[in-house]
Short mmCIF file of C-alpha atoms and ligand atoms in Angstrom, two decimals:
data_model
loop_
_atom_site.label_atom_id
_atom_site.label_comp_id
_atom_site.label_asym_id
_atom_site.label_seq_id
_atom_site.Cartn_x
_atom_site.Cartn_y
_atom_site.Cartn_z
CA MET S 124 9.15 4.05 31.30
CA ALA S 125 12.03 3.28 33.69
CA GLU S 126 15.11 5.51 33.71
CA HIS S 127 18.14 3.62 32.41
CA ASN S 128 21.73 3.93 33.49
CA LEU S 129 23.66 3.65 30.22
CA SER S 130 27.14 3.65 31.75
CA HIS S 131 27.67 -0.05 30.99
CA ILE S 132 26.99 0.36 27.26
CA ASP S 133 29.95 -0.09 24.98
CA LEU S 134 29.22 2.56 22.37
CA ASN S 135 32.25 1.48 20.38
CA GLU S 136 30.46 -1.75 19.61
CA TYR S 137 27.42 0.18 18.35
CA PRO S 138 28.72 3.58 17.27
CA HIS S 139 25.45 4.71 15.70
CA ILE S 140 21.77 3.86 15.96
CA ASN S 141 19.84 4.65 12.82
CA LYS S 142 16.29 5.05 14.07
CA GLY S 143 13.97 4.00 11.27
CA LEU S 144 16.92 2.81 9.11
CA ASP S 145 16.77 6.22 7.42
CA GLY S 146 18.91 6.27 4.28
CA ILE S 147 20.34 2.77 4.85
CA VAL S 148 20.89 0.85 1.61
CA ALA S 149 20.52 -2.84 2.42
CA PHE S 150 19.57 -4.29 -0.99
CA SER S 151 20.19 -3.80 -4.68
CA THR S 152 17.15 -3.95 -6.93
CA THR S 153 16.06 -3.65 -10.54
CA LYS S 154 12.44 -3.03 -9.52
CA SER S 155 12.30 0.69 -8.93
CA ASN S 156 14.32 3.81 -8.31
CA ILE S 157 13.17 6.88 -6.41
CA ASN S 158 14.95 10.21 -6.61
CA GLY S 159 13.63 11.98 -3.55
CA GLN S 160 15.16 15.33 -4.47
CA THR S 161 13.82 15.62 -8.01
CA GLY S 162 10.64 13.63 -7.39
CA GLU S 163 11.38 11.00 -10.01
CA LEU S 164 10.13 7.42 -9.93
CA ILE S 165 11.23 4.61 -12.26
CA TYR S 166 9.78 1.07 -12.41
CA SER S 167 12.30 -1.34 -13.99
CA GLY S 168 13.62 1.27 -16.40
CA TYR S 169 10.40 3.14 -17.18
CA HIS S 170 9.48 6.57 -15.82
CA ILE S 171 6.23 6.61 -13.88
CA ASP S 172 4.83 9.27 -16.25
CA THR S 173 5.50 7.00 -19.25
CA LEU S 174 3.78 4.12 -17.50
CA ALA S 175 0.87 6.27 -16.33
CA GLU S 176 0.27 7.39 -19.90
CA ASN S 177 0.74 4.04 -21.62
CA ALA S 178 0.77 0.96 -19.43
CA THR S 179 -1.95 -1.24 -18.03
CA PHE S 180 -1.65 -2.83 -14.59
CA GLU S 181 -1.05 -6.23 -16.18
CA GLU S 182 1.84 -4.84 -18.24
CA VAL S 183 3.30 -3.38 -15.04
CA CYS S 184 3.00 -6.77 -13.28
CA PHE S 185 4.95 -8.41 -16.10
CA LEU S 186 7.50 -5.59 -16.14
CA LEU S 187 8.15 -5.86 -12.40
CA TRP S 188 8.32 -9.65 -12.41
CA TYR S 189 10.55 -10.03 -15.49
CA ASP S 190 12.25 -6.62 -15.81
CA ARG S 191 10.97 -6.09 -19.34
CA LEU S 192 7.69 -5.31 -21.07
CA PRO S 193 5.66 -8.26 -22.38
CA ASN S 194 5.07 -8.80 -26.09
CA GLN S 195 1.43 -9.29 -27.18
CA THR S 196 1.50 -13.08 -26.75
CA GLU S 197 3.01 -12.82 -23.28
CA LEU S 198 0.50 -10.16 -22.25
CA ASP S 199 -2.40 -12.26 -23.53
CA GLU S 200 -1.07 -15.26 -21.60
CA LEU S 201 -0.79 -13.24 -18.42
CA HIS S 202 -4.35 -11.99 -18.81
CA LYS S 203 -5.56 -15.55 -19.34
CA LYS S 204 -3.74 -16.83 -16.26
CA LEU S 205 -5.15 -14.07 -14.09
CA GLN S 206 -8.67 -14.53 -15.47
CA ALA S 207 -8.52 -18.31 -14.97
CA ASN S 208 -7.48 -17.99 -11.32
CA ARG S 209 -9.84 -15.35 -9.96
CA GLU S 210 -12.21 -17.67 -8.13
CA LEU S 211 -11.48 -18.23 -4.46
CA PRO S 212 -11.19 -21.67 -2.87
CA GLU S 213 -14.58 -22.42 -1.26
CA PRO S 214 -13.31 -22.37 2.38
CA VAL S 215 -11.77 -18.92 1.81
CA LEU S 216 -15.05 -17.62 0.38
CA THR S 217 -16.91 -19.14 3.34
CA TYR S 218 -14.54 -17.41 5.74
CA ILE S 219 -15.15 -14.07 4.00
CA LYS S 220 -18.92 -14.53 4.09
CA THR S 221 -19.03 -15.60 7.72
CA THR S 222 -16.41 -13.48 9.43
CA ASN S 223 -17.38 -10.45 11.53
CA PRO S 224 -18.88 -7.94 9.04
CA LYS S 225 -17.40 -5.17 11.19
CA ALA S 226 -13.86 -6.53 10.80
CA GLU S 227 -11.30 -4.20 9.24
CA PRO S 228 -11.15 -5.01 5.51
CA MET S 229 -7.34 -5.04 5.55
CA ALA S 230 -7.40 -7.60 8.36
CA VAL S 231 -9.75 -9.77 6.30
CA VAL S 232 -7.52 -9.44 3.23
CA ARG S 233 -4.48 -10.38 5.33
CA SER S 234 -6.21 -13.46 6.80
CA ALA S 235 -7.69 -14.58 3.48
CA VAL S 236 -4.36 -14.25 1.64
CA SER S 237 -2.74 -16.27 4.38
CA MET S 238 -5.41 -18.98 3.89
CA LEU S 239 -4.72 -19.17 0.15
CA ALA S 240 -1.47 -20.97 0.96
CA ASP S 241 -3.47 -24.01 2.08
CA PHE S 242 -4.94 -24.49 -1.39
CA VAL S 243 -1.87 -24.53 -3.63
CA ASP S 244 0.35 -27.54 -4.22
CA ASP S 245 3.51 -27.69 -2.13
CA ASP S 246 5.59 -27.66 -5.29
CA ALA S 247 3.75 -24.72 -6.96
CA SER S 248 6.25 -22.16 -8.25
CA ASP S 249 6.57 -18.70 -6.74
CA GLU S 250 5.50 -17.28 -10.13
CA TYR S 251 2.29 -19.34 -10.03
CA ASN S 252 1.59 -18.29 -6.44
CA ALA S 253 2.15 -14.64 -7.37
CA ILE S 254 -0.47 -15.03 -10.10
CA ILE S 255 -2.87 -16.65 -7.63
CA MET S 256 -2.58 -13.74 -5.18
CA THR S 257 -2.71 -11.06 -7.88
CA ALA S 258 -5.83 -12.69 -9.33
CA GLN S 259 -7.58 -13.35 -6.01
CA ILE S 260 -6.94 -10.28 -3.84
CA PRO S 261 -9.53 -8.27 -5.85
CA THR S 262 -12.03 -11.11 -5.38
CA ILE S 263 -11.36 -11.14 -1.63
CA ILE S 264 -11.91 -7.39 -1.30
CA ALA S 265 -15.08 -7.27 -3.38
CA ALA S 266 -16.56 -10.39 -1.76
CA PHE S 267 -16.01 -9.05 1.75
CA ASP S 268 -17.46 -5.66 0.92
CA ARG S 269 -20.59 -7.21 -0.53
CA ALA S 270 -20.97 -9.83 2.21
CA ARG S 271 -20.59 -7.29 5.03
CA ASN S 272 -23.30 -5.16 3.42
CA GLY S 273 -25.68 -8.13 3.18
CA LYS S 274 -25.36 -8.31 -0.61
CA GLU S 275 -24.93 -11.36 -2.80
CA VAL S 276 -21.24 -11.99 -3.58
CA VAL S 277 -20.57 -11.54 -7.31
CA ALA S 278 -18.47 -14.24 -8.97
CA PRO S 279 -15.46 -12.97 -10.94
CA LEU S 280 -15.58 -12.69 -14.72
CA LYS S 281 -13.48 -14.96 -16.88
CA ASP S 282 -12.48 -12.06 -19.09
CA GLY S 283 -11.59 -8.39 -18.81
CA SER S 284 -8.81 -6.58 -16.95
CA THR S 285 -8.12 -6.69 -13.22
CA ALA S 286 -9.53 -3.15 -12.88
CA PHE S 287 -12.69 -3.95 -14.87
CA ASN S 288 -13.37 -7.19 -13.01
CA PHE S 289 -12.78 -5.60 -9.59
CA LEU S 290 -15.30 -2.81 -10.19
CA TYR S 291 -17.73 -5.34 -11.65
CA MET S 292 -17.49 -7.62 -8.61
CA LEU S 293 -17.78 -4.68 -6.21
CA ASN S 294 -20.86 -3.10 -7.81
CA ASP S 295 -22.47 -6.02 -9.68
CA GLU S 296 -22.38 -3.79 -12.71
CA LYS S 297 -19.90 -3.62 -15.57
CA PRO S 298 -17.94 -0.37 -15.35
CA GLY S 299 -17.64 2.07 -18.24
CA GLN S 300 -14.32 2.66 -20.00
CA ALA S 301 -13.59 5.81 -17.98
CA ALA S 302 -14.08 4.12 -14.60
CA GLU S 303 -11.97 1.15 -15.70
CA ARG S 304 -9.18 3.49 -16.81
CA VAL S 305 -9.26 5.39 -13.49
CA MET S 306 -9.02 2.14 -11.54
CA ASP S 307 -6.31 0.78 -13.80
CA LEU S 308 -4.24 3.96 -13.51
CA CYS S 309 -4.51 3.81 -9.72
CA LEU S 310 -3.20 0.24 -9.84
CA VAL S 311 -0.31 1.30 -12.10
CA LEU S 312 0.63 4.16 -9.75
CA HIS S 313 0.64 2.05 -6.57
CA ALA S 314 2.43 -1.03 -7.91
CA GLU S 315 5.97 -0.53 -6.67
CA HIS S 316 7.99 1.84 -4.51
CA GLY S 317 11.42 0.67 -3.49
CA MET S 318 12.20 -0.34 0.06
CA ASN S 319 8.99 0.90 1.69
CA ALA S 320 7.96 -0.70 5.00
CA SER S 321 5.75 -3.44 3.51
CA THR S 322 8.27 -4.43 0.83
CA PHE S 323 11.01 -4.52 3.46
CA THR S 324 8.77 -6.80 5.54
CA CYS S 325 8.16 -9.01 2.50
CA ARG S 326 11.88 -9.31 1.79
CA SER S 327 12.70 -9.95 5.46
CA ILE S 328 10.26 -12.86 5.56
CA CYS S 329 11.53 -14.17 2.22
CA ALA S 330 15.08 -14.00 3.56
CA THR S 331 14.31 -16.56 6.25
CA GLU S 332 13.42 -18.94 3.36
CA SER S 333 9.76 -18.79 4.36
CA ASP S 334 7.07 -18.97 1.65
CA ILE S 335 5.61 -16.27 -0.58
CA PHE S 336 2.16 -16.32 1.11
CA SER S 337 3.78 -15.66 4.49
CA ALA S 338 5.84 -12.84 2.99
CA VAL S 339 2.80 -11.20 1.39
CA SER S 340 0.63 -11.67 4.51
CA GLY S 341 3.31 -9.88 6.53
CA ALA S 342 3.54 -7.15 3.93
CA ILE S 343 -0.23 -6.60 4.06
CA GLY S 344 0.05 -6.23 7.83
CA ALA S 345 2.74 -3.58 7.39
CA LEU S 346 0.80 -1.73 4.69
CA LYS S 347 -2.28 -1.55 6.93
CA GLY S 348 -0.73 0.99 9.32
CA PRO S 349 -1.68 4.68 8.93
CA LEU S 350 1.95 5.76 8.56
CA HIS S 351 2.07 3.58 5.41
CA GLY S 352 -0.84 2.53 3.15
CA GLY S 353 -3.47 3.07 5.81
CA ALA S 354 -3.01 6.80 5.27
CA ASN S 355 -5.39 6.88 2.28
CA THR S 356 -8.34 5.82 4.43
CA ALA S 357 -7.20 8.27 7.12
CA VAL S 358 -7.13 11.10 4.53
CA MET S 359 -10.72 10.40 3.56
CA ASN S 360 -11.77 10.26 7.20
CA THR S 361 -10.18 13.70 7.69
CA LEU S 362 -12.10 15.11 4.72
CA LEU S 363 -15.31 13.54 5.98
CA ILE S 364 -14.81 15.20 9.40
CA LEU S 365 -14.61 18.51 7.53
CA LYS S 366 -17.73 17.59 5.56
CA GLU S 367 -19.62 17.04 8.81
CA GLN S 368 -18.82 20.62 9.78
CA GLY S 369 -21.01 21.78 6.90
CA GLU S 370 -20.84 25.50 6.20
CA ASN S 371 -18.28 25.96 8.98
CA ALA S 372 -15.76 23.68 7.30
CA ASP S 373 -12.43 25.48 7.11
CA PRO S 374 -9.61 23.22 5.85
CA VAL S 375 -6.93 25.85 6.48
CA ALA S 376 -7.86 26.45 10.13
CA PHE S 377 -8.43 22.70 10.58
CA THR S 378 -4.94 21.89 9.28
CA LYS S 379 -3.26 24.62 11.31
CA ALA S 380 -5.04 23.54 14.49
CA LYS S 381 -3.88 19.96 13.96
CA LEU S 382 -0.32 21.14 13.41
CA ASP S 383 -0.52 23.26 16.57
CA ARG S 384 -1.48 20.11 18.45
CA LYS S 385 1.59 18.40 16.85
CA GLU S 386 -0.66 15.95 15.03
CA LYS S 387 0.35 14.41 11.71
CA ILE S 388 -1.69 15.40 8.68
CA MET S 389 -2.41 12.18 6.84
CA GLY S 390 -1.32 11.96 3.21
CA PHE S 391 1.58 14.38 3.67
CA GLY S 392 5.29 13.83 4.06
CA HIS S 393 7.55 11.04 2.92
CA ARG S 394 10.77 9.45 4.09
CA VAL S 395 12.35 9.69 0.63
CA TYR S 396 10.56 12.46 -1.30
CA LYS S 397 11.51 15.95 -0.24
CA THR S 398 9.31 17.30 -3.00
CA PHE S 399 5.94 16.50 -4.60
CA ASP S 400 5.41 12.75 -4.95
CA PRO S 401 5.35 12.17 -8.75
CA ARG S 402 2.40 9.78 -8.38
CA ALA S 403 0.41 12.51 -6.65
CA TYR S 404 0.44 14.68 -9.83
CA HIS S 405 -1.53 12.01 -11.68
CA LEU S 406 -3.87 11.39 -8.77
CA ARG S 407 -4.41 15.13 -8.28
CA LYS S 408 -5.46 15.50 -11.93
CA MET S 409 -7.88 12.59 -11.63
CA SER S 410 -9.18 13.90 -8.31
CA LYS S 411 -9.99 17.27 -9.89
CA GLU S 412 -11.71 15.82 -12.94
CA LEU S 413 -13.68 13.18 -11.05
CA SER S 414 -14.78 15.45 -8.22
CA GLU S 415 -16.09 17.93 -10.80
CA GLU S 416 -17.94 15.18 -12.66
CA THR S 417 -19.46 13.63 -9.54
CA GLY S 418 -20.38 16.77 -7.60
CA HIS S 419 -17.66 16.54 -4.95
CA VAL S 420 -15.65 19.50 -6.09
CA TYR S 421 -15.60 20.89 -2.54
CA LEU S 422 -13.52 17.86 -1.47
CA TYR S 423 -10.98 18.64 -4.15
CA GLU S 424 -10.92 22.33 -3.19
CA TRP S 425 -10.42 21.47 0.49
CA SER S 426 -7.60 19.10 -0.52
CA GLU S 427 -5.88 21.89 -2.46
CA ALA S 428 -6.30 24.24 0.51
CA MET S 429 -4.62 21.66 2.73
CA VAL S 430 -1.77 21.22 0.23
CA LYS S 431 -1.17 24.98 0.23
CA THR S 432 -1.35 25.22 4.02
CA MET S 433 1.07 22.31 4.52
CA LYS S 434 3.52 23.88 2.08
CA GLU S 435 3.33 27.28 3.78
CA GLU S 436 3.38 25.99 7.36
CA LYS S 437 5.73 23.01 7.15
CA ASN S 438 7.15 22.92 3.61
CA ILE S 439 5.75 19.39 3.33
CA ASP S 440 4.15 18.02 0.14
CA PRO S 441 1.43 15.42 -0.37
CA ASN S 442 2.28 11.77 -0.94
CA VAL S 443 0.54 9.08 -3.02
CA ASP S 444 -2.18 8.60 -0.41
CA PHE S 445 -3.49 12.16 -0.37
CA PHE S 446 -5.30 12.56 -3.69
CA SER S 447 -6.02 8.84 -4.12
CA ALA S 448 -8.58 9.22 -1.33
CA THR S 449 -10.81 11.62 -3.27
CA VAL S 450 -10.33 9.62 -6.48
CA TYR S 451 -11.71 6.47 -4.83
CA TYR S 452 -14.44 8.45 -3.09
CA SER S 453 -15.57 9.91 -6.42
CA ILE S 454 -15.91 6.46 -7.95
CA GLY S 455 -18.05 5.35 -5.02
CA ILE S 456 -15.64 3.14 -3.08
CA GLN S 457 -16.03 2.86 0.72
CA PRO S 458 -13.16 4.65 2.52
CA ASP S 459 -12.09 1.61 4.52
CA LEU S 460 -11.39 -0.26 1.26
CA TYR S 461 -8.81 2.23 -0.01
CA THR S 462 -5.83 0.52 1.61
CA CYS S 463 -7.05 -2.81 0.26
CA ILE S 464 -6.88 -1.35 -3.26
CA PHE S 465 -3.30 -0.30 -2.51
CA ALA S 466 -2.56 -3.95 -1.58
CA MET S 467 -4.34 -5.19 -4.72
CA SER S 468 -1.78 -3.21 -6.73
CA ARG S 469 1.33 -3.54 -4.53
CA ILE S 470 1.07 -7.34 -4.69
CA SER S 471 2.98 -6.93 -7.98
CA GLY S 472 5.87 -5.09 -6.33
CA TRP S 473 5.97 -7.33 -3.25
CA THR S 474 6.11 -10.51 -5.29
CA ALA S 475 8.72 -9.02 -7.65
CA HIS S 476 10.90 -8.23 -4.63
CA PHE S 477 10.29 -11.74 -3.28
CA PHE S 478 11.68 -13.23 -6.51
CA GLU S 479 14.64 -10.87 -6.40
CA GLN S 480 15.42 -11.56 -2.74
CA LYS S 481 15.18 -15.30 -3.22
CA ALA S 482 17.52 -15.23 -6.21
CA ASN S 483 20.24 -13.52 -4.17
CA ASN S 484 19.39 -14.19 -0.57
CA ARG S 485 20.96 -13.43 2.74
CA LEU S 486 19.20 -13.46 6.11
CA ILE S 487 18.16 -9.95 7.15
CA ARG S 488 19.27 -9.49 10.68
CA PRO S 489 20.16 -6.03 12.00
CA ARG S 490 21.12 -5.41 15.61
CA ALA S 491 19.71 -3.42 18.50
CA LEU S 492 21.56 -1.45 21.13
CA TYR S 493 20.66 -3.01 24.49
CA ILE S 494 19.99 -0.24 26.99
CA GLY S 495 18.63 -2.35 29.85
CA GLU S 496 20.36 -3.51 33.03
CA LYS S 497 22.76 -6.46 33.08
CA ASN S 498 23.37 -9.32 35.51
CA LEU S 499 20.80 -8.29 38.13
CA PRO S 500 20.64 -10.54 41.21
CA TRP S 501 17.55 -12.82 41.31
CA THR S 502 14.80 -11.77 43.74
CA PRO S 503 12.36 -14.52 44.83
CA VAL S 504 8.77 -13.68 43.89
CA GLU S 505 7.60 -13.23 47.52
CA ASP S 506 10.27 -10.56 48.07
CA ARG S 507 9.45 -8.37 45.00
C1 LIG G 181 3.26 5.60 1.93
O1 LIG G 181 8.05 4.62 1.71
C2 LIG G 181 7.22 4.46 0.81
O2 LIG G 181 7.57 4.27 -0.31
C3 LIG G 181 5.76 4.48 1.22
C4 LIG G 181 4.78 4.76 0.10
C5 LIG G 181 4.74 3.58 -0.90
O3 LIG G 181 4.40 3.79 -2.07
O4 LIG G 181 4.94 2.45 -0.46
O5 LIG G 181 5.10 5.93 -0.62
C6 LIG G 181 3.34 4.88 0.62
O6 LIG G 181 3.35 4.95 2.94
C7 LIG G 181 3.11 7.10 1.96
C8 LIG G 181 3.12 7.68 3.39
C9 LIG G 181 1.74 7.61 4.03
N1 LIG G 181 1.75 8.12 5.40
C10 LIG G 181 1.20 9.28 5.76
O7 LIG G 181 0.70 10.04 4.93
C11 LIG G 181 1.18 9.57 7.23
C12 LIG G 181 1.60 10.99 7.50
N2 LIG G 181 3.01 11.13 7.18
C13 LIG G 181 3.95 11.05 8.17
O8 LIG G 181 3.67 10.50 9.38
C14 LIG G 181 5.41 10.96 7.71
O9 LIG G 181 5.65 11.96 6.80
C15 LIG G 181 5.90 9.61 7.16
C16 LIG G 181 5.54 8.46 8.09
C17 LIG G 181 5.30 9.34 5.79
C18 LIG G 181 7.44 9.69 7.04
O10 LIG G 181 7.98 9.67 8.31
P1 LIG G 181 9.50 10.05 8.63
O11 LIG G 181 10.34 9.96 7.44
O12 LIG G 181 9.90 9.21 9.80
O13 LIG G 181 9.42 11.56 9.02
P2 LIG G 181 9.13 12.15 10.45
O14 LIG G 181 7.88 11.58 11.00
O15 LIG G 181 10.37 11.97 11.29
O16 LIG G 181 8.89 13.67 10.12
C19 LIG G 181 9.96 14.61 9.92
C20 LIG G 181 9.43 15.98 10.23
C21 LIG G 181 8.84 16.05 11.63
O17 LIG G 181 8.94 17.43 12.03
P3 LIG G 181 10.03 17.90 13.09
O18 LIG G 181 9.74 17.08 14.35
O19 LIG G 181 11.35 17.56 12.49
O20 LIG G 181 9.75 19.33 13.26
O21 LIG G 181 8.34 16.31 9.38
C22 LIG G 181 7.13 16.44 10.13
C23 LIG G 181 7.40 15.71 11.44
O22 LIG G 181 6.59 16.18 12.46
N3 LIG G 181 6.08 15.75 9.39
C24 LIG G 181 4.80 16.04 9.45
C25 LIG G 181 4.18 15.14 8.58
N4 LIG G 181 5.09 14.35 8.01
C26 LIG G 181 6.26 14.72 8.51
N5 LIG G 181 4.11 16.94 10.15
C27 LIG G 181 2.77 16.95 9.99
N6 LIG G 181 2.12 16.12 9.16
C28 LIG G 181 2.80 15.21 8.45
N7 LIG G 181 2.15 14.38 7.63
#
């Protein structure tokens, strides 16, 4: 990188650069509140613990979209709309079946969601389009996973919850109540989280008066990165590296060695939480129970050893992505699909923020401090 002479910069014009927009409040929202000091999370008025104990994913979708819980009729209607719209347009299904089977699943989800825009009417409402994406993202994920493994794609059911239908399409087998509840709880826990990078991306695209499919496609691209939703896959890859070490696996030494090399430990740390992520308590409990049931208890024990080491060494706690990895692993989901499941849930939060941004819009347009040269003389190409 070239050295820059900054003498020409008028620092009065830009008194402060906030790298990463840390702590900047640029929106008001009714969708969620995070207290990073106490580790409290609220979705539209309801504590995450209350929702984890009581709500289904579909109730959370309604809550985030309309800022209130649905009555029975409204909930039934929402279920019916989702069930009726699960099938993909044929060209999208063809794309999924014929694309490179080695493609990253999140890239396929991003491209397929983008394609969905071509198959809705120009005058379809944002609410309708939100339903379409919420209904079809699970179909996209399951279809790609089956197609890339040379298996017959399973058509979606016209009944059952999002969680039930997703597991059914993925495995070609109806899940039991316990598996459905695990999946549903994961969807509830990942649905919404304030001004995270993907939601910010979604709102930025919305603010240019672009369409909801563009906003969600951009959000999926942001979620894919390992510093954001991609961390859950990265956590599982870390645990699988340890697994390969067999009897020599030592999660404490492994974590310390990574820290010594100044590497990030995936699934730890958060821009807002300075304490345990409240979602991680629920995922940790599920991780323990499921790993015991499915014979992967060593993965849970290694995870706990890493949590302890990170606390002692760096005073950093796990985030939502840490224990979700072992939960998905225990229910037999391929690690590279974990971030897709995050997207399958966060579609509710993204679309809720899209509605909110659109209802009270202003173009999002921060500034950058220019630190390059100015007014250089032109040098003809043969003289450079
Ligand atoms: C999600 O924002 C949201 O709401 C996101 C999310 C949601 O629901 O949408 O909660 C989901 O994205 C969770 C985060 C998933 N990402 C990871 O698990 C990747 C690993 N984590 C980090 O890279 C990091 O903690 C971030 C990206 C999550 C937060 O980055 P920040 O706020 O920019 O913090 P930082 O990188 O500047 O770190 C501050 C300090 C540094 O130490 P010092 O240089 O000050 O000594 O903490 C250290 C960092 O090195 N640190 C870590 C660490 N996380 C922070 N050190 C080792 N391992 C880590 N994971």
